[in-house]
Coordinates of C-alpha atoms in Angstrom, one line a residue:
Chain A
M78 CA 96.0 83.9 99.2
T79 CA 95.5 84.0 102.9
D80 CA 93.9 86.9 104.6
Q81 CA 97.3 87.8 106.0
E82 CA 98.8 88.1 102.5
L83 CA 95.9 90.2 101.4
I84 CA 96.0 92.7 104.2
A85 CA 99.6 92.5 105.4
P86 CA 101.6 92.1 102.2
D87 CA 105.4 92.5 102.2
L88 CA 106.1 95.8 100.4
P89 CA 108.5 96.2 97.5
E90 CA 112.1 97.1 98.3
Q91 CA 115.3 97.8 96.4
R92 CA 117.5 95.1 97.8
D93 CA 121.1 95.9 98.6
P94 CA 123.1 94.1 95.9
K95 CA 126.2 94.0 98.0
K96 CA 124.5 91.5 100.2
A97 CA 124.4 89.0 97.4
Q98 CA 127.3 86.5 97.9
L99 CA 127.9 86.0 94.2
K100 CA 131.1 85.8 92.1
P101 CA 131.7 88.5 89.5
G102 CA 130.2 87.6 86.1
W103 CA 127.5 88.0 83.5
Y104 CA 124.2 86.9 84.9
K105 CA 121.4 85.9 82.5
V106 CA 118.3 87.9 83.2
A107 CA 116.2 87.1 80.2
D108 CA 116.0 85.5 76.7
S109 CA 116.5 88.0 73.9
N110 CA 112.9 87.7 72.7
D111 CA 111.6 88.4 76.2
I112 CA 112.2 92.1 75.5
G113 CA 110.7 93.4 72.3
S114 CA 111.7 96.7 70.6
M115 CA 111.0 99.7 72.9
E116 CA 109.9 97.4 75.7
A117 CA 110.9 97.2 79.3
I118 CA 110.8 94.3 81.8
Q119 CA 111.3 94.0 85.5
V120 CA 113.9 91.5 86.7
D121 CA 113.8 90.2 90.3
D122 CA 116.2 87.3 89.9
F123 CA 119.3 89.5 90.2
P124 CA 121.2 90.8 93.3
T125 CA 118.8 93.7 93.3
Q126 CA 115.6 94.5 91.4
I127 CA 116.3 96.1 88.0
V128 CA 114.5 97.3 84.9
V129 CA 116.0 96.2 81.6
W130 CA 114.8 97.8 78.3
R131 CA 115.5 97.8 74.6
G132 CA 115.5 101.4 73.3
K133 CA 116.4 103.1 70.1
D134 CA 118.6 101.0 67.7
D135 CA 117.7 98.0 70.0
Q136 CA 120.2 99.3 72.5
L137 CA 119.8 97.4 75.9
S138 CA 120.1 99.3 79.2
A139 CA 119.5 98.4 82.8
L140 CA 118.9 100.5 85.9
D141 CA 117.8 99.9 89.5
L142 CA 114.1 99.3 89.3
Y143 CA 112.7 102.0 91.5
C144 CA 112.9 105.7 90.5
R145 CA 115.2 107.7 92.8
H146 CA 112.7 110.5 92.8
M147 CA 109.6 109.2 94.4
G148 CA 110.1 105.4 94.2
A149 CA 107.8 104.2 91.4
S150 CA 108.7 101.1 89.3
L151 CA 110.4 102.2 86.1
A152 CA 109.3 98.9 84.5
C153 CA 105.8 100.5 84.5
G154 CA 107.1 103.4 82.5
E155 CA 107.6 104.0 78.8
V156 CA 110.7 103.5 76.8
E157 CA 111.5 106.6 74.9
E158 CA 114.5 107.1 72.5
D159 CA 117.3 105.3 74.4
G160 CA 115.9 106.1 77.9
I161 CA 113.0 105.2 80.1
R162 CA 110.3 107.6 81.4
C163 CA 109.0 107.0 84.9
P164 CA 105.1 106.6 85.1
F165 CA 104.8 108.7 88.2
H166 CA 106.3 112.1 87.4
A167 CA 107.6 111.5 83.9
W168 CA 111.3 111.9 84.8
R169 CA 113.3 110.4 81.9
W170 CA 116.4 108.4 82.8
S171 CA 119.2 107.5 80.5
G172 CA 120.8 104.1 80.3
E173 CA 123.8 105.6 82.1
G174 CA 121.7 106.4 85.1
S175 CA 121.2 110.2 84.9
C176 CA 117.9 112.0 84.7
N177 CA 117.9 114.0 81.5
E178 CA 114.4 115.4 81.5
V179 CA 111.8 116.6 84.0
P180 CA 108.9 117.9 82.0
Y181 CA 107.8 120.4 84.7
A182 CA 111.2 121.6 86.0
K183 CA 113.5 124.3 84.8
R184 CA 116.5 122.7 86.3
I185 CA 117.3 119.0 86.8
P186 CA 118.8 118.4 90.3
P187 CA 122.4 117.2 90.0
K188 CA 121.6 114.5 92.6
A189 CA 119.1 113.0 90.2
V190 CA 121.3 110.0 89.5
T191 CA 120.6 106.3 89.8
R192 CA 122.6 103.1 89.5
S193 CA 123.1 101.7 86.1
W194 CA 124.0 98.1 85.1
E195 CA 126.0 96.9 82.1
V196 CA 124.0 94.7 79.7
D197 CA 125.2 92.4 77.0
E198 CA 123.3 90.2 74.6
L199 CA 124.9 86.9 73.4
D200 CA 123.4 83.9 71.6
G201 CA 119.8 84.7 72.3
S202 CA 120.3 85.6 76.0
I203 CA 120.5 88.9 77.8
Y204 CA 123.1 89.2 80.6
V205 CA 123.8 91.8 83.2
W206 CA 127.2 92.3 84.8
F207 CA 127.5 91.9 88.5
D208 CA 130.5 92.4 90.7
R209 CA 130.1 93.1 94.4
D210 CA 133.3 95.2 94.4
G211 CA 132.1 97.4 91.7
N212 CA 134.7 96.5 89.0
S213 CA 133.5 97.3 85.5
A214 CA 132.4 94.7 83.1
D215 CA 134.7 92.2 81.4
L216 CA 133.3 91.0 78.1
N217 CA 135.3 87.8 78.6
G218 CA 133.9 87.3 82.1
E219 CA 132.0 84.2 83.0
R220 CA 128.5 83.7 81.8
I221 CA 126.1 82.4 84.5
D222 CA 122.9 81.1 83.0
E223 CA 121.2 79.8 86.1
L224 CA 120.5 81.9 89.1
S225 CA 118.2 81.1 91.9
F226 CA 117.4 83.1 95.0
Chain B
M145 CA 128.6 99.5 88.9
N146 CA 127.9 103.1 89.5
S147 CA 127.9 103.6 93.3
V148 CA 126.7 107.1 93.8
F149 CA 124.9 106.3 97.1
K150 CA 126.6 105.8 100.4
E151 CA 123.7 103.6 101.5
D152 CA 122.7 101.0 99.0
V153 CA 119.6 100.0 100.8
L154 CA 116.5 101.9 99.7
T155 CA 114.1 100.2 102.0
S156 CA 112.6 102.6 104.4
D157 CA 111.2 101.8 107.8
L158 CA 107.5 101.7 108.1
P159 CA 106.0 104.0 110.8
D160 CA 106.0 102.3 114.2
R161 CA 102.3 103.1 114.7
F162 CA 99.0 104.1 113.1
P163 CA 98.5 107.8 113.1
R164 CA 96.5 109.8 115.7
G165 CA 93.3 111.3 114.5
W166 CA 89.7 110.9 113.4
F167 CA 89.1 108.0 111.0
A168 CA 85.8 107.5 109.2
L169 CA 84.4 104.0 109.4
G170 CA 81.7 104.6 106.8
H171 CA 78.5 106.3 106.0
Q172 CA 76.0 106.6 108.8
R173 CA 73.2 104.9 106.7
D174 CA 75.3 101.7 106.7
F175 CA 75.1 101.5 110.5
P176 CA 71.4 101.0 111.3
V177 CA 69.9 101.1 114.8
G178 CA 70.0 97.8 116.7
E179 CA 72.8 96.3 114.5
T180 CA 76.4 95.5 115.4
K181 CA 78.9 95.8 112.6
N182 CA 82.3 94.3 112.6
I183 CA 85.0 96.3 110.9
F184 CA 88.7 95.4 110.5
G185 CA 91.0 98.3 111.0
F186 CA 94.2 99.2 113.0
N187 CA 95.1 95.5 112.9
R188 CA 92.1 94.6 115.0
K189 CA 88.4 93.9 115.0
I190 CA 86.3 96.9 115.7
K191 CA 82.7 96.3 116.8
V192 CA 80.4 99.2 116.1
L193 CA 77.0 99.1 117.8
R194 CA 74.3 101.7 117.1
T195 CA 71.4 102.0 119.6
N196 CA 68.7 104.6 120.0
D197 CA 71.1 106.3 122.5
G198 CA 74.0 106.6 120.0
I199 CA 77.0 104.7 118.8
S200 CA 79.5 102.7 120.8
I201 CA 82.8 101.2 119.7
D202 CA 84.4 98.1 121.1
V203 CA 87.9 97.4 120.0
G204 CA 88.5 94.5 122.4
D205 CA 90.6 94.4 125.5
G206 CA 87.9 96.4 127.2
E207 CA 88.9 99.5 125.3
S208 CA 86.5 102.0 123.8
W209 CA 87.5 104.8 121.5
P210 CA 85.7 108.2 121.1
V211 CA 83.2 108.1 118.4
L212 CA 81.6 111.0 116.4
E213 CA 78.8 111.1 113.9
R214 CA 79.4 114.1 111.6
N215 CA 79.0 115.1 108.0
Q216 CA 77.1 111.8 107.4
M217 CA 80.0 109.7 108.5
I218 CA 80.8 107.6 111.6
L219 CA 84.3 108.6 112.8
V220 CA 86.5 107.1 115.5
W221 CA 89.4 108.7 117.3
H222 CA 92.5 106.6 117.2
D223 CA 95.3 107.6 119.5
V224 CA 98.1 105.3 120.9
E225 CA 98.4 107.7 123.9
K226 CA 94.7 107.2 124.5
G227 CA 94.1 111.0 124.9
D228 CA 91.0 113.0 124.2
P229 CA 90.5 114.3 120.7
D230 CA 92.6 117.4 120.0
Y231 CA 90.1 118.7 117.4
L232 CA 86.8 117.9 115.7
P233 CA 86.3 117.9 112.0
K234 CA 84.3 121.0 110.9
K235 CA 80.6 120.6 110.1
I236 CA 79.9 120.9 106.4
D237 CA 76.6 122.6 105.7
E238 CA 76.1 120.8 102.5
C239 CA 76.0 117.5 104.3
Y240 CA 72.8 118.7 106.1
S241 CA 71.2 120.5 103.2
D242 CA 68.3 119.4 101.0
E243 CA 69.9 121.3 98.1
W244 CA 72.6 118.6 98.0
S245 CA 72.5 114.9 97.5
D246 CA 73.8 112.5 100.1
Y247 CA 77.2 111.0 99.7
G248 CA 77.4 108.1 97.1
M249 CA 80.1 105.9 98.6
A250 CA 82.7 103.5 97.3
S251 CA 85.7 101.7 98.8
F252 CA 88.7 99.8 97.9
V253 CA 91.9 98.4 99.5
V254 CA 95.4 99.5 98.7
K255 CA 98.4 97.4 99.5
N256 CA 100.8 99.9 101.0
N257 CA 101.2 102.1 104.0
C258 CA 98.5 104.8 104.2
R259 CA 101.1 107.6 104.1
E260 CA 101.3 107.0 100.3
L261 CA 97.9 108.6 99.9
I262 CA 98.9 111.8 101.7
D263 CA 101.8 112.7 99.3
N264 CA 99.1 113.5 96.7
M265 CA 98.3 116.8 98.6
A266 CA 101.7 118.3 97.7
D267 CA 102.6 116.2 94.7
K268 CA 101.9 118.7 92.0
G269 CA 104.0 116.8 89.4
H270 CA 102.0 113.6 89.3
F271 CA 98.7 115.0 88.0
G272 CA 99.8 115.2 84.4
P273 CA 101.6 111.8 84.0
V274 CA 99.2 109.8 86.3
H275 CA 95.8 111.5 85.8
Q276 CA 96.3 113.3 82.4
A277 CA 95.1 116.4 84.3
P278 CA 97.7 119.1 84.0
F279 CA 96.8 121.8 86.5
E280 CA 96.9 125.5 86.0
G281 CA 97.3 126.8 89.5
F282 CA 98.4 124.9 92.6
W283 CA 98.4 126.2 96.2
N284 CA 99.2 124.5 99.6
E285 CA 98.7 125.6 103.1
A286 CA 99.3 123.9 106.5
K287 CA 97.8 125.1 109.7
D288 CA 97.9 123.1 112.9
H289 CA 96.1 119.8 112.2
T290 CA 94.8 120.9 108.8
Y291 CA 96.5 120.8 105.3
T292 CA 94.8 122.4 102.3
Q293 CA 95.4 122.1 98.6
E294 CA 93.8 124.3 96.1
M295 CA 94.0 123.6 92.4
T296 CA 92.7 124.8 89.1
A297 CA 92.9 122.4 86.2
D298 CA 91.3 121.3 83.0
S299 CA 90.6 117.7 83.2
P300 CA 89.1 115.3 80.6
I301 CA 88.1 113.0 83.5
L302 CA 86.8 115.2 86.2
G303 CA 85.7 118.2 84.1
R304 CA 86.7 121.4 82.4
D305 CA 87.5 124.6 84.3
L306 CA 88.0 122.6 87.4
F307 CA 88.5 124.3 90.8
S308 CA 89.1 122.1 93.8
Q309 CA 89.9 122.9 97.4
A310 CA 90.8 119.8 99.5
T311 CA 91.5 119.9 103.2
Y312 CA 92.8 117.2 105.5
E313 CA 91.6 117.5 109.1
G314 CA 94.1 115.2 110.7
P315 CA 95.8 112.3 108.9
A316 CA 92.8 110.5 107.3
Y317 CA 89.8 112.7 106.8
M318 CA 89.8 114.9 103.7
T319 CA 87.0 116.8 102.3
T320 CA 86.9 118.6 99.0
Y321 CA 84.8 121.3 97.4
M322 CA 84.9 121.0 93.7
S323 CA 83.3 122.8 90.8
A324 CA 83.7 122.0 87.1
V325 CA 81.9 122.6 83.9
H326 CA 80.2 119.6 82.2
D327 CA 78.4 120.0 78.9
G328 CA 78.4 123.7 79.4
M329 CA 76.8 123.4 82.9
K330 CA 78.5 124.3 86.2
V331 CA 78.5 121.3 88.5
E332 CA 79.4 121.7 92.2
S333 CA 80.4 118.6 94.1
R334 CA 81.8 117.6 97.4
L335 CA 84.2 114.7 98.1
A336 CA 85.0 113.0 101.3
V337 CA 88.2 111.0 100.9
T338 CA 88.7 109.0 104.1
H339 CA 90.7 105.9 104.9
I340 CA 91.4 103.4 107.7
P341 CA 94.6 101.5 107.9
L342 CA 94.0 97.7 108.0
T343 CA 97.6 96.9 108.8
L344 CA 100.9 98.8 108.4
T345 CA 101.0 97.6 104.8
S346 CA 97.5 98.1 103.7
F347 CA 94.6 100.5 104.0
Q348 CA 91.1 100.9 102.9
I349 CA 89.9 104.1 101.2
N350 CA 86.2 105.0 101.8
F351 CA 85.3 107.9 99.6
G352 CA 82.0 109.7 99.1
V353 CA 80.8 112.0 96.4
M354 CA 77.8 114.4 96.7
V355 CA 76.6 116.9 94.1
K356 CA 74.5 120.0 94.3
K357 CA 71.1 119.1 93.1
V358 CA 70.1 120.6 89.7
P359 CA 66.6 122.1 89.8
G360 CA 64.2 119.9 87.8
M361 CA 66.5 116.9 87.7
S362 CA 64.7 113.6 88.5
A363 CA 65.8 111.5 91.4
E364 CA 66.8 108.8 88.9
D365 CA 69.0 111.2 86.8
E366 CA 70.5 112.5 90.0
A367 CA 71.5 109.0 91.2
A368 CA 73.0 108.3 87.8
F369 CA 74.9 111.6 87.8
I370 CA 76.3 110.8 91.3
Q371 CA 77.3 107.4 90.2
G372 CA 79.1 108.9 87.2
Y373 CA 81.1 111.0 89.6
V374 CA 81.8 108.0 91.8
D375 CA 83.0 106.1 88.8
A376 CA 85.2 108.9 87.6
N377 CA 86.8 109.1 91.0
N378 CA 87.2 105.3 91.1
Y379 CA 89.0 105.6 87.8
A380 CA 91.3 108.3 89.0
F381 CA 92.1 106.4 92.2
G382 CA 92.8 103.3 90.1
Q383 CA 95.5 105.3 88.3
D384 CA 97.1 106.1 91.7
V385 CA 96.8 102.6 93.0
A386 CA 98.7 101.3 90.0
I387 CA 101.6 103.4 91.2
W388 CA 101.1 102.9 94.9
E389 CA 101.2 99.1 94.7
N390 CA 104.5 99.1 92.7
K391 CA 106.7 101.5 94.5
I392 CA 109.1 101.9 97.3
Y393 CA 109.0 104.8 99.8
I394 CA 111.8 107.3 99.4
P395 CA 112.1 109.0 102.8
D396 CA 114.3 111.8 101.6
P397 CA 113.5 112.4 97.9
V398 CA 115.6 114.5 95.6
V399 CA 113.1 117.1 94.6
C400 CA 113.3 119.8 91.9
D401 CA 111.5 123.1 91.3
G402 CA 107.9 122.3 90.3
D403 CA 107.7 119.3 92.7
G404 CA 105.5 121.0 95.3
P405 CA 106.2 121.1 99.1
L406 CA 106.6 117.3 99.5
R407 CA 109.0 117.5 102.4
K408 CA 106.9 120.1 104.2
L409 CA 103.8 118.0 103.8
R410 CA 105.6 114.9 105.2
K411 CA 106.8 116.8 108.2
W412 CA 103.2 118.0 108.8
Y413 CA 101.9 114.4 108.5
G414 CA 104.7 113.3 110.9
Q415 CA 103.0 115.1 113.8
F416 CA 100.3 112.3 113.9
L417 CA 103.0 109.6 114.1
V418 CA 104.6 110.8 117.3
N419 CA 103.5 111.4 120.8
R420 CA 102.1 114.9 121.4
A421 CA 105.1 115.9 123.5
D422 CA 107.4 115.1 120.5
I423 CA 105.6 117.2 117.9
P424 CA 108.2 119.7 116.5
S425 CA 107.3 123.3 116.0
G426 CA 107.2 125.1 112.7
L427 CA 105.0 122.7 110.8
D428 CA 102.6 125.4 109.5
L429 CA 102.9 126.5 105.9
K430 CA 101.6 129.9 104.8
K431 CA 99.3 129.6 101.8
R432 CA 101.3 130.0 98.6
E433 CA 101.3 129.0 95.0
F434 CA 103.7 126.2 93.9

């Protein structure tokens, strides 16, 4: 690493997925065995950074990587039931993108919502649906195994 | 795709400058007479020369910044407007008392903008998940250039029956009075948590720990005791750094009851990032519990 990289690093960001000029489809983000039971991984090779985890009953879920509360990486958090708990303030997010527990708050703010992504597992691969126009996933949609940014 | 946000971009602009205020360059013992030390900070080289007549700072381009030796630290005044200092950090009697040790110092670099550190003052909700130190009471107060946090907690790391009062004087110089019970014995300590920005995306924390001397304790035991406190603080900062280096900055966070006055704190901090003429009014916060 150069001195410049050490002291002037680029900071993390949550990229705007709409800027990705990609056709709609299922994009491969990992091999099935990359995510163990109750484990989460960070995926950068996608139109935006996401966290993908395997919760209760091996259910796969994906959300924008950075917590909408104070910005921590959810991939550094703990998988709990079918949700993921942020390491910073322990807010728990469901796979649908809503916060369903704040340990220290009486009331969860209605705006505590993040972006969720549809996940599918097929033949040993994990895919996440992407469509710039926001159309919902089509299980017969194209599978795209190689993605390079 | 669930598009609940009008703006999909969650990158937030970095500040356009380094804050205005006093910044500690280090402990005075590390700047011996007759020696010039080179320090990197504020994206430039800073030469610090101590002579018998005092300390001078050369930041290049023929510029010299005000310098102050106080509470065992060497501090410089950084101000893009190049004005005179608006305040001086208060003298802390313990820094000049034989009943207290000197500061044991440690430092480390964090890869993010230095504003991340400041959030901790109001961020009541992170103490449990990040430091395993759920607090009992939590108070904040802002007055002019100062911001104070008081806390009572029961911490496996920093001690039982913990009371701490931490005050920022300006954006980068925080001192803390702390008392806790260790092995049934009350221990009083003082912390100085200071930092200098290296660039807009990294900063160096220089922190110091001093303890009230325990009568009859040998110098050796005392040094080991202080080192224990330095290590404990290093450990606690390590927990913060793991978060700080893997996060984005949410400029306008959705907060909930129990979050502490984060927005208020950020407004208070914002005064050091604008010219004096642009400082808004109403930044004070009357002391209250959160």
